[in-house]
Each structure stands twice: as C-alpha cells, then as structure tokens.
Amino acid sequence: MTLDDIPAEQLEVHLHRGDLVIQTGPFRARIRCRIPRVKADLKLMYGHFPCDISPSFADFDISLSKAPYLRRWYKPQVLFFADRQCIFKPLPLSQAFPMLEWGLNWCIANQTTHHLILHAASLERHGRSLIMPAPPGSGKSTLCAALSCRGWRLLSDETTLLELDAAKISGPARPISLKNESVQVIQEFSKDAVLTPPVHDTIKGSVAHMRPSRDSAQSAGVTASPGLVIFPRFQKGAPLQITPTPRSAVFAGLVRNAFNFTALGRTAFHRIADVVSQSEGYDIIYSDLDEVIAQIEELAHGW
Amino acid sequence: MDGSAALREALTHPESILQRTGEELGQLLAAAREAGMLGTLWHLAQIHDIDETIPEALARHLRGGFIRSEHNTEALRWELETLQNTLLNKLPAPIALKGSAYLLRQLPNAPGRISQDIDLMYPSSQVEAAEELLQFEGWTTTHHDDYDQRYYREWMHELPPLQHKVRGTTIDLHHNILPRTFKVRINPQRLWEHSLPAPLPWRYRLLCDEHMVLHCVCHLFSETDWARSIRDLYDIKVLIEHFQQTEGDGFIDRLIHEAEALGLSWILERALTLAASALHLALPERAWQPLKPHQPSAITRPLERSIYLHGINTHATDSPARDTFAQAALFVRGHYLKMPLPLLVKHLTHKALTKTPD
C-alpha cells in the first residue's frame, strides 16, 4: 500500500491516532500530526511511498503539534517531537512541513547507528551511484533535483547512507529541499516537477520541497555500488570547469561530510576507503544545469 | 507493553525480545536508544545466542549501537593509557571510577556500554594538583563562571569537568563519591583503604567490589536528573549478580556491612528494592533483614517505591503523566539531599536570577 491509496479523510484519522508509518528506504517513521496543512503536503510529497496503517515497527517515532496555551491563538507555533521528546525550538505554524522534513533529517543523523551517514546528495543509474558531498549553498540540491528530473533515481538530497559491511550506497529518497532561487530554477527546468507551495522566512530563506519520482520512492533502499564522487559548486556565470580530484581529497571530502564518522571509528574509515577506491572523483564548478548534466552523463558513460 | 517495560524485560530475559510485536519492538528501540543501551542489548543477544533470530528491523540498530560502543571502549582505553603516561604519574595512582573501572576489570556490564567521560578520584589534598598537571597536558576547565567554579570546588565531590582542547574528551576529577554538602558525608579514607591496584600494566586503583556497587548506588540515588537512570540500575544489578557469583553469598553481607559503615544503608535499601522489582535482582532472603530498619516509613513507602519505579521509565511509556510527576519529585528530592535547605535556596535563587546562555 502507498500513501496515495489512503483516502484523505482516513489519512487524517490515522495521522491523529499516530498509527501511520511511512517507509522511506531503510527507515520507517511513525508520524502523528493534527495540522491540516501538513497532511496536504505529506500527501503531495509522499504519495508514492509505501506505508502501513496497522500497528507495526517504526525506526522513528515523530509527532508535530501546535504549541499549547496562548500560542494557540497568538502567533501560533509548531513543536517537533522525536521519541516523544521535544527536539527543537518552536517554529511558526506555517513552517510545519519543513520542520517535519528537518526533523526527519535530524532523526536519520542522530538516531541511526547502522549506516554511515554522509551529508551529501546522491543518485543512481544502472546500479551505480553519484555522490555529491557539499556544504549548504553549493547548489547540490538543485543539481540533484535537476538530475532526478532527467531520469536518475534519487537516493537522497541530504543524507546518503553507506552500509557498514560493504561499499553499498542507498538513501531514503525523501523530498528534495529547494531554497530561494532554486525553486524557480527547477520549476523552469522541468514542468513535470511537483513542488510544495513555498514557505517564506524560514531560517534557510524560502523553502519548497520537490516530490521524488514514483520509481525513486518505490525503489528507495535498493543499494547502488560506488561510481562517481563529485564536489559541485554553483558559481553564477562561470564557465563549466571540471578537475579530477585526487583520491586523498575525495577521502577527506567524504570524511568531512560524514555525520557519524567518529562514532563508528574504524568501520567508517574502511567503508569510506572502499568507496574512494571504487569511484572517480571530480570538482565541478557550474552555472548552467543542462551543460553540467551533459558532462556528468558523459562521465557516467560506461555504466 | 510499553517500551520501558519491554526494555526492562529485555535486560533481564533477552529472549523476551522474540515475543514482542512489531509495534512493541519499535517502542523497545526508542526506550533503548534513549537509555543509551542499544549496544548492551546486542551484547546480551549475543551471549544468549539470539542475535541471529532477533527481527532484522531491530537487530541492525542494536548491532550499530554495539559497533559504536566498541569504538567508544577503544577510545576510552586509549585515553586511559595516554593519561597514565602524562604528568599525572607525578602523583600516586588515582582510583578509576564507573565506566573506566568496568573496562579495566572487564566486568560483565562493560561490553556494549558507552562512557561519556572519564572519572578519576584523588585524595582531596591532591585533586587540585592533578587538575593543574592536566592543564599542562591540554585539558582545560569547562565552567568559566566564578559561581560555577565555587559550586564545584566548595560544595561538590568533583572539580568542574576538564575537557581536552583537541579531542573534546572530558575528565571528572573526584575527591569523594558524594557532594560535600550531601545529607550523609562519606569518609573517603575508607574507600582508599579498601581500594586495590588495577591489573598490570595499568597504573590505576579500583574501588573494592562492595564500594564499586555503593558508588553506583550513590550515583543513581543522589541524581536530580533521572533520565537514563535505567542504565545505572542495570549496572547495580549486574555488578551484584557478578560478585555474588564469583565470591558467593558472603558478598551481599559484606556489601550491607560496608553500606552501614559509610552511612549508606538507607540508599542501598532503596536501590536493592528497586533493582529487585524492576530488574529481577535475586538476593538471598537473609539480605533483606538488616535493611528493614532503613525502609521508608510505612506511610510513605508505597508512594516512594512507585516514584522510583516511574522514575526509571523512558519517554516510551504508557504512563507519561505519572512518570513526569515521579521525575519532578525525584528532581526535588535530589536537590533536597544534595544541599541543606538554606544553601539550596541560595543556590537556586542564584541560578534563577542569572541568565544562562542558549
């Protein structure tokens, strides 16, 4: 069963009761929520994902609720709970859906110990993966969204997962978070892209989320072998520039972007080394999406 | 069954994990994660030979937690090795407490356990010298506020935690196992007299078995924050069972004798009762007799016992209101025991009026 199979009014009941469990790749999240806007966005973004409404196992126990007391009426706020504990400071009610997304990212980064987690976007094609580790603002989510519009299977735009016993890469394939100008860029890039209405004035500026393709959602969790590691950087008006990255720098770049490298110790070291030895690494500076995608597809030619 | 109860069951009868429904396994996961006991559960699963039968959805979290704890142990061992070769060797060997001690003695609660910091005890005449020596080795104090410094140095049983400026590891330097201002004062001399050298090549000392258990008991029952208290209770249970097994029933008599000598019988009574009812700690019948006079009064007993039972629950619970009440009561109790009332009022007033940075 996917989320789309649940009629809207029933979905509301399940969200209230907290027996809805959505499966995003290797993670199952129980979501409890009474905020109508969240229900609409959830349906739009997670429609293709498998879910369960009978009592079942969940990796994460999440709930979103309106802040109590005066805050019900005066500048209403939303609170995020993981394992029934309040994790973040409250946000304005209008930011409820982005908060759910950020909260789920927090759960993956903080509550999972069975994957090495990279702060990187990743996609799959013909069984091999493209990993793009980069700091916020480098345009990795935009590039990731654009590639997924061109038929690459989305693994993740934020949290790339590496198995602990082999160099196998996967991701939860959750919605791609687009910020500010990127929202319009992607809308213009592909008219098939489905986006949530943008939410303004968040800590990251204006934010909209893009729905993953049906294939990405349903194959989420299927692993890919290493292929390319690309460190992208968007630079307005710059000509496309591609330089091979030395292996040592690819290794350092992956370690720098691993959330739980220290906690997992030598296991993490060996898995990253495996990925590096089986991948080619490049630094790419780009300004035009079509141009950079053509180049990336060239690099992935033999796959 | 809620997650907290499932965790208690799993810690005493690991096979019980196999009886849980999918939903209960999710709650068990949440409880174990909150208590920091994923690695411990995996270790238990391995020694009970059920690591291959536990549903994979839960097993992978436990396995991941265990890998994490293995790395934590490795890091802890490395820090302890490094520390004993620093300037600290100008001083007589300190007593390693808590996680470090369990590791040095290879006690059964060590595998899977995560230690947040290193606890070392020096005689009070040497503890500040140790602090100074560690400052030459890159460890710096963490509480820069004058009041906080005074709070630790004048009233507590440990100095403000030291943090390594590169590695971020923290060390708590103790000179006792309970605050100076606590309701009972412990004579640390007795702890030193009974202490033993750690096995070679370690240059540390260890509390004797009875004192090791009593320290754990003090740690739990002087706490104001009972989050993760289930782990402390589990340590108590496992240590007692292990020492009973290796030394025979005489251990429990010596434990009670030592508690009496240190003025801790009333805390031990509560800890043993709680460990017996929550984690099925089995004690010989005669052990309870000498503890009887130290029971809470008959009027408050049921309430007090129920507060401890709810106090050890995690947020994965079916009784959130009672747990919150119990934890609030334990918070107040912890503070009441920690400082005499006039000092406590002064301390809390100061804390309420000074702004803490976010």
XYZ file of C-alpha atoms in Angstrom:
661
model
C 0.000 0.000 0.000
C 1.198 3.522 -0.757
C 0.111 6.741 0.906
C -1.925 7.580 -2.229
C -4.102 4.528 -1.589
C -5.414 6.041 1.647
C -8.417 8.336 1.152
C -7.836 11.862 2.501
C -10.339 11.649 5.365
C -8.913 8.308 6.536
C -5.384 9.673 6.340
C -6.448 12.365 8.767
C -7.760 9.803 11.236
C -4.525 7.796 11.056
C -2.383 10.891 11.481
C -4.401 11.867 14.562
C -4.145 8.426 16.075
C -0.480 8.094 15.221
C -0.687 4.694 13.564
C 0.558 5.816 10.169
C 4.048 4.503 9.390
C 5.729 5.727 6.197
C 8.598 3.734 4.775
C 11.374 5.774 3.173
C 14.036 3.325 2.069
C 15.537 1.621 5.120
C 13.658 3.846 7.589
C 10.124 3.570 8.860
C 8.738 6.675 10.523
C 5.581 6.774 12.634
C 4.024 10.205 12.209
C 1.447 11.782 14.490
C 0.075 15.169 13.493
C -3.100 17.256 13.672
C -2.074 20.123 11.444
C -4.184 20.182 8.240
C -1.552 21.847 6.057
C 0.954 19.125 6.915
C -1.494 16.456 5.840
C -1.876 18.081 2.418
C 1.879 18.436 1.887
C 2.509 14.942 3.187
C 0.043 13.507 0.681
C 1.552 15.524 -2.144
C 5.182 14.637 -1.318
C 4.918 11.071 -0.005
C 2.073 9.790 -2.199
C 4.261 7.157 -3.879
C 5.892 5.842 -0.704
C 4.927 2.518 0.891
C 3.110 2.887 4.193
C 1.354 0.933 6.915
C -1.701 1.759 8.938
C -1.824 -1.361 11.075
C 0.308 -1.284 14.239
C 3.849 -2.026 13.106
C 7.536 -1.421 13.695
C 8.940 2.077 13.296
C 12.535 3.290 13.494
C 11.453 6.826 14.330
C 8.532 7.992 16.426
C 7.652 11.503 15.359
C 4.944 13.942 16.200
C 4.199 17.507 15.249
C 1.836 19.545 17.349
C 0.720 23.083 17.856
C 2.353 24.860 20.778
C -0.071 24.991 23.717
C -1.667 27.777 25.779
C -1.608 31.341 24.434
C 0.393 30.241 21.426
C -2.727 28.534 20.121
C -4.036 31.945 19.168
C -1.168 34.416 19.377
C 1.339 33.856 16.543
C 0.745 30.080 16.569
C 3.775 27.820 16.663
C 4.608 24.215 15.929
C 6.680 21.780 18.008
C 8.577 18.721 16.815
C 8.873 15.592 18.964
C 11.107 12.578 18.327
C 10.697 9.606 20.666
C 8.183 11.896 22.459
C 10.858 14.418 23.366
C 10.816 17.984 22.111
C 13.926 18.395 19.989
C 13.939 21.895 18.500
C 12.812 25.351 19.488
C 9.303 26.041 18.190
C 8.798 27.469 14.697
C 5.913 29.490 13.238
C 2.987 27.221 12.347
C 3.389 27.967 8.633
C 6.750 26.142 8.727
C 5.259 22.889 9.994
C 6.023 20.793 6.897
C 9.631 21.995 6.506
C 10.035 21.295 10.223
C 8.830 17.734 9.693
C 11.430 17.321 6.936
C 14.230 18.811 9.020
C 13.138 16.704 11.950
C 13.314 13.540 9.870
C 16.814 14.533 8.779
C 17.704 15.005 12.443
C 16.394 11.522 13.238
C 18.476 9.962 10.480
C 21.596 11.851 11.546
C 21.171 11.285 15.284
C 19.139 8.151 15.803
C 20.677 5.673 13.421
C 23.848 3.787 14.113
C 23.599 1.090 11.489
C 24.651 3.186 8.497
C 27.459 5.567 7.864
C 25.622 8.783 7.080
C 27.035 11.312 4.658
C 25.797 14.850 4.343
C 25.596 14.504 0.587
C 23.161 14.267 -2.295
C 23.186 11.016 -4.235
C 21.535 9.452 -7.250
C 21.655 6.097 -9.012
C 21.870 4.995 -12.618
C 22.345 1.442 -13.905
C 23.200 0.247 -10.424
C 25.973 2.763 -9.768
C 25.870 5.874 -7.697
C 26.790 9.506 -7.976
C 27.596 11.048 -4.584
C 27.753 14.813 -4.193
C 29.038 15.940 -0.812
C 28.989 19.700 -0.434
C 28.247 22.398 2.130
C 24.892 24.241 2.034
C 24.722 26.884 -0.675
C 26.856 24.957 -3.170
C 23.872 24.055 -5.307
C 23.957 20.321 -4.633
C 20.214 20.049 -4.007
C 19.413 21.977 -7.193
C 21.742 19.810 -9.240
C 20.328 16.729 -7.544
C 16.750 17.809 -8.338
C 17.685 18.527 -11.958
C 19.391 15.131 -12.380
C 16.376 13.379 -10.905
C 14.170 15.197 -13.440
C 16.381 13.677 -16.148
C 15.761 10.108 -15.091
C 18.410 9.500 -12.441
C 16.949 7.647 -9.473
C 17.051 9.819 -6.359
C 18.777 8.273 -3.342
C 18.830 11.377 -1.177
C 19.452 15.108 -1.353
C 20.811 15.367 2.234
C 21.504 12.035 3.889
C 23.349 9.469 1.814
C 23.635 6.084 3.512
C 26.570 3.731 3.361
C 26.190 0.127 4.557
C 28.601 -0.840 7.332
C 29.605 -4.207 5.871
C 30.119 -3.307 2.215
C 30.520 -0.260 -0.001
C 26.843 -0.124 -0.916
C 25.041 3.163 -1.171
C 21.395 3.964 -0.634
C 19.148 6.718 0.599
C 15.661 7.367 1.924
C 14.704 9.147 -1.346
C 12.714 11.726 0.601
C 11.565 15.018 -0.975
C 14.307 17.354 -2.188
C 14.569 20.604 -0.279
C 14.918 23.624 -2.567
C 15.800 27.062 -1.336
C 15.209 30.569 -2.638
C 16.148 30.951 -6.345
C 16.405 27.181 -6.771
C 12.636 26.857 -6.502
C 12.073 28.851 -9.651
C 15.098 27.363 -11.387
C 13.699 23.846 -11.006
C 10.156 24.910 -11.951
C 11.584 26.313 -15.175
C 13.924 23.363 -15.694
C 11.182 20.773 -15.698
C 7.472 21.389 -15.970
C 6.838 17.909 -14.560
C 8.422 18.794 -11.216
C 5.858 18.709 -8.384
C 6.653 21.191 -5.617
C 5.002 22.160 -2.342
C 3.867 25.786 -2.127
C 6.964 27.698 -0.940
C 7.218 28.633 2.746
C 8.849 32.004 3.285
C 11.008 33.493 6.043
C 12.407 30.224 7.359
C 15.890 30.081 8.795
C 17.022 28.934 5.330
C 15.010 31.556 3.428
C 12.118 30.486 1.200
C 11.788 26.723 1.070
C 9.847 24.345 -1.149
C 10.090 20.579 -1.412
C 10.080 18.542 -4.612
C 8.307 15.206 -4.910
C 10.572 12.239 -5.703
C 9.609 10.202 -8.778
C 7.461 7.104 -8.344
C 10.421 4.887 -9.179
C 12.687 6.642 -6.643
C 10.083 6.323 -3.900
C 9.285 2.677 -4.554
C 12.882 1.556 -5.070
C 14.121 3.549 -2.075
C 16.513 1.392 -0.080
C 17.763 -0.532 -3.118
C 21.519 -0.091 -2.924
C 23.938 1.010 -5.622
C 27.671 0.446 -5.960
C 30.130 3.362 -5.960
C 30.651 5.234 -9.223
C 31.300 8.943 -9.068
C 32.024 11.359 -6.250
C 31.503 14.931 -7.400
C 32.081 18.069 -5.339
C 29.830 20.582 -7.074
C 29.950 24.355 -6.722
C 27.462 26.680 -8.351
C 29.017 29.955 -9.466
C 26.868 32.419 -11.349
C 28.023 32.977 -14.945
C 31.098 30.750 -14.559
C 32.131 28.506 -17.458
C 31.858 24.799 -16.725
C 35.045 23.609 -15.096
C 35.852 20.004 -14.291
C 39.006 18.892 -12.495
C 39.787 15.359 -11.331
C 40.045 15.256 -7.541
C 42.984 13.341 -6.038
C 41.889 10.248 -4.094
C 43.170 11.669 -0.828
C 40.982 14.744 -1.306
C 37.947 12.605 -2.164
C 38.558 10.643 1.037
C 38.925 13.809 3.122
C 35.854 15.347 1.477
C 33.719 12.311 2.353
C 35.025 12.130 5.926
C 34.351 15.824 6.452
C 30.749 15.276 5.423
C 30.110 12.120 7.429
C 27.824 12.682 10.425
C 28.869 9.653 12.430
C 32.440 9.029 11.285
C 33.904 9.432 14.763
C 31.248 7.347 16.452
C 31.761 4.395 14.105
C 35.552 4.501 14.210
C 37.467 2.054 12.044
C 34.359 0.639 10.344
C 33.636 4.105 8.969
C 37.236 4.535 7.855
C 37.257 1.301 5.866
C 33.882 1.873 4.197
C 34.866 5.326 3.010
C 38.177 3.943 1.767
C 36.203 1.303 -0.190
C 34.029 3.959 -1.810
C 37.060 6.050 -2.734
C 38.911 3.122 -4.299
C 35.878 2.224 -6.428
C 34.988 5.749 -7.538
C 36.265 8.553 -9.694
C 36.268 11.981 -8.073
C 35.790 15.397 -9.661
C 35.459 19.009 -8.599
C 32.909 20.750 -10.748
C 32.136 24.452 -10.984
C 28.978 25.109 -12.963
C 26.410 27.736 -13.788
C 24.251 26.026 -16.400
C 22.278 22.916 -15.449
C 21.905 21.448 -18.958
C 25.605 21.817 -19.577
C 26.719 20.226 -16.314
C 24.244 17.346 -16.630
C 25.500 16.550 -20.138
C 29.023 16.452 -18.717
C 28.067 14.235 -15.763
C 26.304 11.823 -18.124
C 29.490 11.741 -20.171
C 31.455 10.779 -17.027
C 28.921 8.043 -16.292
C 29.009 6.840 -19.879
C 30.377 3.342 -19.369
C 27.854 2.405 -16.603
C 3.587 -3.498 26.854
C 5.279 -0.108 26.588
C 8.884 0.449 25.504
C 10.224 0.997 29.014
C 8.745 -2.260 30.304
C 9.962 -4.089 27.195
C 13.461 -2.730 27.850
C 13.412 -3.890 31.493
C 12.262 -7.330 30.344
C 14.900 -7.482 27.613
C 17.641 -6.604 30.104
C 16.633 -9.438 32.411
C 15.374 -12.004 29.881
C 16.821 -11.153 26.471
C 14.714 -13.946 24.909
C 11.645 -11.828 25.665
C 12.599 -9.675 22.662
C 11.450 -12.526 20.444
C 7.910 -12.337 21.915
C 7.424 -8.650 21.065
C 5.100 -7.489 18.265
C 6.447 -5.192 15.546
C 4.985 -2.140 17.234
C 6.467 -3.137 20.602
C 9.876 -3.640 19.006
C 9.681 -0.040 17.782
C 8.922 1.143 21.324
C 11.686 -1.041 22.746
C 14.059 0.562 20.244
C 13.006 4.069 21.328
C 13.489 3.183 25.007
C 16.884 1.531 24.482
C 18.055 4.406 22.314
C 17.047 6.962 24.941
C 18.727 4.973 27.712
C 21.886 4.557 25.605
C 21.636 0.770 25.874
C 21.486 -0.421 22.260
C 24.983 -1.897 22.480
C 24.224 -3.592 25.805
C 21.160 -5.285 24.311
C 23.224 -6.550 21.380
C 25.829 -7.954 23.745
C 23.073 -9.714 25.700
C 21.577 -11.048 22.471
C 24.961 -12.457 21.501
C 25.624 -14.229 24.775
C 22.082 -15.637 24.783
C 22.535 -16.773 21.197
C 19.538 -14.921 19.842
C 21.453 -12.352 17.775
C 20.519 -14.238 14.610
C 16.839 -14.604 15.498
C 16.017 -11.044 16.568
C 13.991 -9.356 13.784
C 16.400 -7.538 11.488
C 14.489 -4.233 11.786
C 15.594 -4.008 15.432
C 18.799 -6.052 15.180
C 20.502 -3.568 12.868
C 20.004 -0.754 15.386
C 21.415 -2.919 18.171
C 24.363 -4.003 16.048
C 25.055 -0.379 15.083
C 24.871 0.605 18.748
C 27.336 -2.138 19.604
C 29.832 -1.037 16.937
C 29.545 2.454 18.358
C 30.212 1.185 21.878
C 33.208 -0.836 20.691
C 34.705 2.320 19.290
C 33.844 4.182 22.493
C 35.618 1.493 24.515
C 38.650 1.641 22.270
C 38.798 5.431 22.666
C 38.364 5.143 26.435
C 41.155 2.590 26.709
C 43.405 4.813 24.621
C 42.675 7.858 26.820
C 43.376 5.843 29.973
C 46.647 4.583 28.527
C 47.638 8.078 27.461
C 46.666 9.583 30.815
C 48.775 7.205 32.839
C 51.841 8.301 30.893
C 51.252 12.018 31.355
C 52.410 14.298 34.149
C 49.756 12.604 36.288
C 52.413 9.989 37.070
C 53.980 12.577 39.380
C 51.093 11.735 41.727
C 50.144 8.404 43.281
C 47.767 6.370 41.098
C 44.151 7.626 41.149
C 41.091 5.412 41.547
C 39.304 4.861 38.222
C 35.535 5.020 38.687
C 32.430 3.972 36.739
C 32.885 3.043 33.050
C 36.686 3.180 33.230
C 36.685 0.785 36.179
C 34.276 -1.640 34.477
C 36.581 -1.620 31.478
C 39.808 -2.143 33.495
C 38.224 -5.014 35.423
C 36.450 -6.398 32.329
C 33.211 -6.641 34.251
C 30.137 -8.082 32.519
C 28.400 -4.699 32.209
C 31.293 -3.240 30.202
C 30.599 -4.724 26.732
C 28.137 -2.533 24.826
C 28.335 0.258 27.381
C 29.025 3.843 26.318
C 31.006 6.092 28.665
C 30.503 9.802 28.282
C 33.557 10.787 30.312
C 36.440 9.555 32.428
C 36.016 9.599 36.204
C 39.135 9.585 38.360
C 39.368 10.006 42.121
C 42.250 11.583 44.047
C 42.573 12.320 47.757
C 41.192 15.833 48.335
C 44.713 17.061 49.131
C 45.882 16.077 45.634
C 42.894 16.694 43.422
C 43.778 20.272 42.544
C 47.383 19.289 41.872
C 46.056 16.696 39.410
C 43.954 19.386 37.765
C 46.969 21.623 37.397
C 49.083 18.838 35.890
C 46.347 18.028 33.397
C 46.250 21.662 32.318
C 49.823 21.230 31.092
C 48.621 18.296 29.013
C 45.949 20.220 27.153
C 42.953 19.805 29.451
C 41.045 22.964 30.324
C 38.245 23.708 32.744
C 34.730 23.942 31.333
C 32.861 26.207 33.738
C 34.253 29.693 33.466
C 31.665 31.381 35.622
C 33.022 32.232 39.101
C 29.875 30.981 40.759
C 30.009 27.616 38.966
C 33.661 27.223 39.924
C 32.757 27.846 43.538
C 29.784 25.484 43.300
C 32.041 22.623 42.286
C 35.082 23.431 44.403
C 33.330 24.252 47.635
C 30.239 22.078 47.643
C 30.588 19.186 45.225
C 32.563 15.934 45.266
C 34.312 16.688 41.998
C 36.026 19.596 40.276
C 34.445 21.324 37.283
C 34.838 18.856 34.372
C 38.046 19.193 32.374
C 37.869 18.995 28.626
C 40.696 18.183 26.249
C 41.091 21.105 23.896
C 41.701 18.959 20.804
C 39.849 15.704 21.404
C 36.933 17.102 23.384
C 37.059 14.206 25.886
C 36.017 15.144 29.419
C 37.502 14.092 32.745
C 35.759 14.434 36.084
C 38.269 14.650 38.916
C 36.622 13.417 42.112
C 37.771 13.557 45.704
C 34.718 11.752 47.023
C 31.683 9.875 45.736
C 29.010 12.203 47.138
C 28.871 16.018 47.369
C 30.417 17.656 50.440
C 27.008 19.160 51.170
C 25.085 15.864 50.765
C 22.850 14.611 53.532
C 25.402 11.983 54.541
C 29.124 12.595 54.394
C 31.333 9.758 53.338
C 34.794 9.306 54.708
C 36.908 8.829 51.562
C 39.680 7.356 53.719
C 37.733 4.121 53.940
C 37.372 3.985 50.151
C 41.139 4.392 49.760
C 41.990 1.807 52.421
C 39.894 -0.874 50.714
C 40.941 0.059 47.173
C 43.063 -2.291 45.063
C 45.541 -1.798 42.263
C 44.157 -2.413 38.766
C 45.707 -5.366 36.902
C 49.071 -4.559 35.314
C 50.116 -2.722 33.163
C 47.508 -0.255 34.370
C 48.610 2.429 36.787
C 45.221 2.964 38.383
C 43.499 1.793 41.505
C 39.971 0.426 41.743
C 37.340 0.574 44.458
C 36.808 -2.744 46.213
C 33.783 -4.654 44.914
C 31.452 -3.507 47.709
C 32.405 0.146 47.260
C 32.083 -0.128 43.496
C 28.450 -1.167 43.903
C 27.856 1.504 46.548
C 29.293 4.195 44.290
C 26.877 3.185 41.568
C 24.026 3.235 44.102
C 25.061 6.724 45.272
C 25.315 7.911 41.705
C 21.753 6.899 40.914
C 20.112 7.901 44.170
C 21.770 11.299 44.518
C 20.847 12.214 40.956
C 18.460 15.071 40.264
C 18.011 14.045 36.644
C 16.689 10.503 36.304
C 16.921 10.370 32.527
C 18.947 7.259 31.639
C 18.674 6.030 35.222
C 17.733 2.576 33.972
C 21.339 2.118 32.889
C 22.654 2.887 36.376
C 20.164 0.438 37.846
C 21.280 -2.177 35.336
C 24.923 -1.602 36.365
C 23.954 -2.172 40.014
C 22.120 -5.383 39.220
C 24.825 -6.831 37.001
C 27.641 -5.944 39.410
C 25.872 -7.511 42.377
C 24.982 -10.665 40.462
C 28.530 -10.953 39.160
C 30.150 -10.504 42.582
C 27.678 -12.936 44.144
C 28.565 -15.475 41.512
C 32.324 -15.084 41.864
C 32.533 -14.569 45.636
C 29.486 -16.403 46.888
C 26.648 -15.133 49.088
C 29.128 -13.630 51.521
C 29.392 -10.709 49.132
C 25.950 -9.401 49.971
C 26.737 -9.495 53.704
C 29.904 -7.510 53.118
C 28.002 -5.067 50.889
C 25.471 -4.425 53.647
C 28.247 -4.132 56.209
C 30.083 -1.539 54.108
C 26.872 0.414 53.486
C 26.359 0.525 57.238
C 29.926 1.712 57.821
C 29.592 4.513 55.267
C 26.093 5.566 56.366
C 24.540 4.486 53.075
C 22.200 1.697 54.214
C 19.079 3.766 53.543
C 20.132 4.401 49.934
C 21.191 0.788 49.435
C 17.805 -0.410 50.712
C 16.026 1.676 48.055
C 18.400 0.637 45.293
C 18.128 -3.082 46.053
C 14.338 -2.936 46.308
C 14.140 -1.094 43.013
C 16.568 -3.459 41.269
C 14.614 -6.441 42.632
C 11.233 -5.204 41.435
C 12.293 -3.615 38.132
C 15.142 -5.891 37.030
C 14.504 -9.117 38.972
C 17.673 -8.877 41.039
C 17.636 -12.055 43.137
C 19.042 -11.771 46.663
C 19.168 -14.337 49.449
C 16.253 -13.897 51.884
C 18.524 -13.010 54.792
C 19.911 -9.983 52.926
C 16.694 -8.061 53.450
C 16.635 -8.479 57.225
C 19.383 -5.974 58.165
C 17.967 -3.471 55.679
C 14.474 -3.490 57.197
C 15.155 -0.667 59.682
C 16.215 1.511 56.757
C 12.961 1.181 54.814
C 10.934 4.301 54.118
C 8.205 4.783 56.735
C 5.136 2.599 56.249
C 3.012 5.632 55.341
C 5.170 6.966 52.509
C 6.572 3.613 51.410
C 4.102 2.761 48.612
C 4.339 6.263 47.157
C 8.123 6.362 47.391
C 8.514 2.931 45.791
C 6.172 3.888 42.975
C 8.062 7.127 42.382
C 11.316 5.222 41.846
C 9.613 2.748 39.542
C 8.187 5.524 37.405
C 11.414 7.496 37.684
C 13.370 4.935 35.697
C 10.914 4.976 32.761
C 11.992 6.423 29.440
C 9.677 8.516 27.284
C 8.489 5.307 25.592
C 5.832 4.797 28.231
C 2.110 4.272 28.699
C 2.064 6.356 31.881
C 3.522 9.736 30.819
C 1.692 11.750 33.493
C 2.830 9.578 36.411
C 6.379 9.434 35.040
C 6.536 13.212 34.763
C 5.264 13.568 38.312
C 7.766 10.991 39.580
C 10.677 12.591 37.780
C 9.714 16.013 39.105
C 9.525 14.558 42.622
C 12.946 12.957 42.179
C 14.326 16.249 40.926
C 13.169 17.986 44.093
C 14.342 15.067 46.250
C 17.756 15.067 44.586
C 18.246 18.741 45.311
C 16.961 18.387 48.849
C 19.517 15.657 49.555
C 22.304 17.435 47.741
C 22.358 20.600 49.830
C 20.989 21.757 53.182
C 17.854 23.830 52.647
C 19.265 27.355 53.280
C 22.150 26.717 50.896
C 19.803 25.159 48.354
C 17.518 28.210 48.427
C 20.530 30.446 47.927
C 21.825 28.274 45.099
C 18.513 28.050 43.263
C 17.890 31.785 43.657
C 21.262 32.474 42.104
C 20.569 30.057 39.236
C 17.117 31.537 38.641
C 18.388 35.116 38.519
C 21.432 34.605 36.332
C 20.764 34.249 32.675
C 22.044 31.069 31.120
C 23.224 31.464 27.558
C 21.302 29.397 24.993
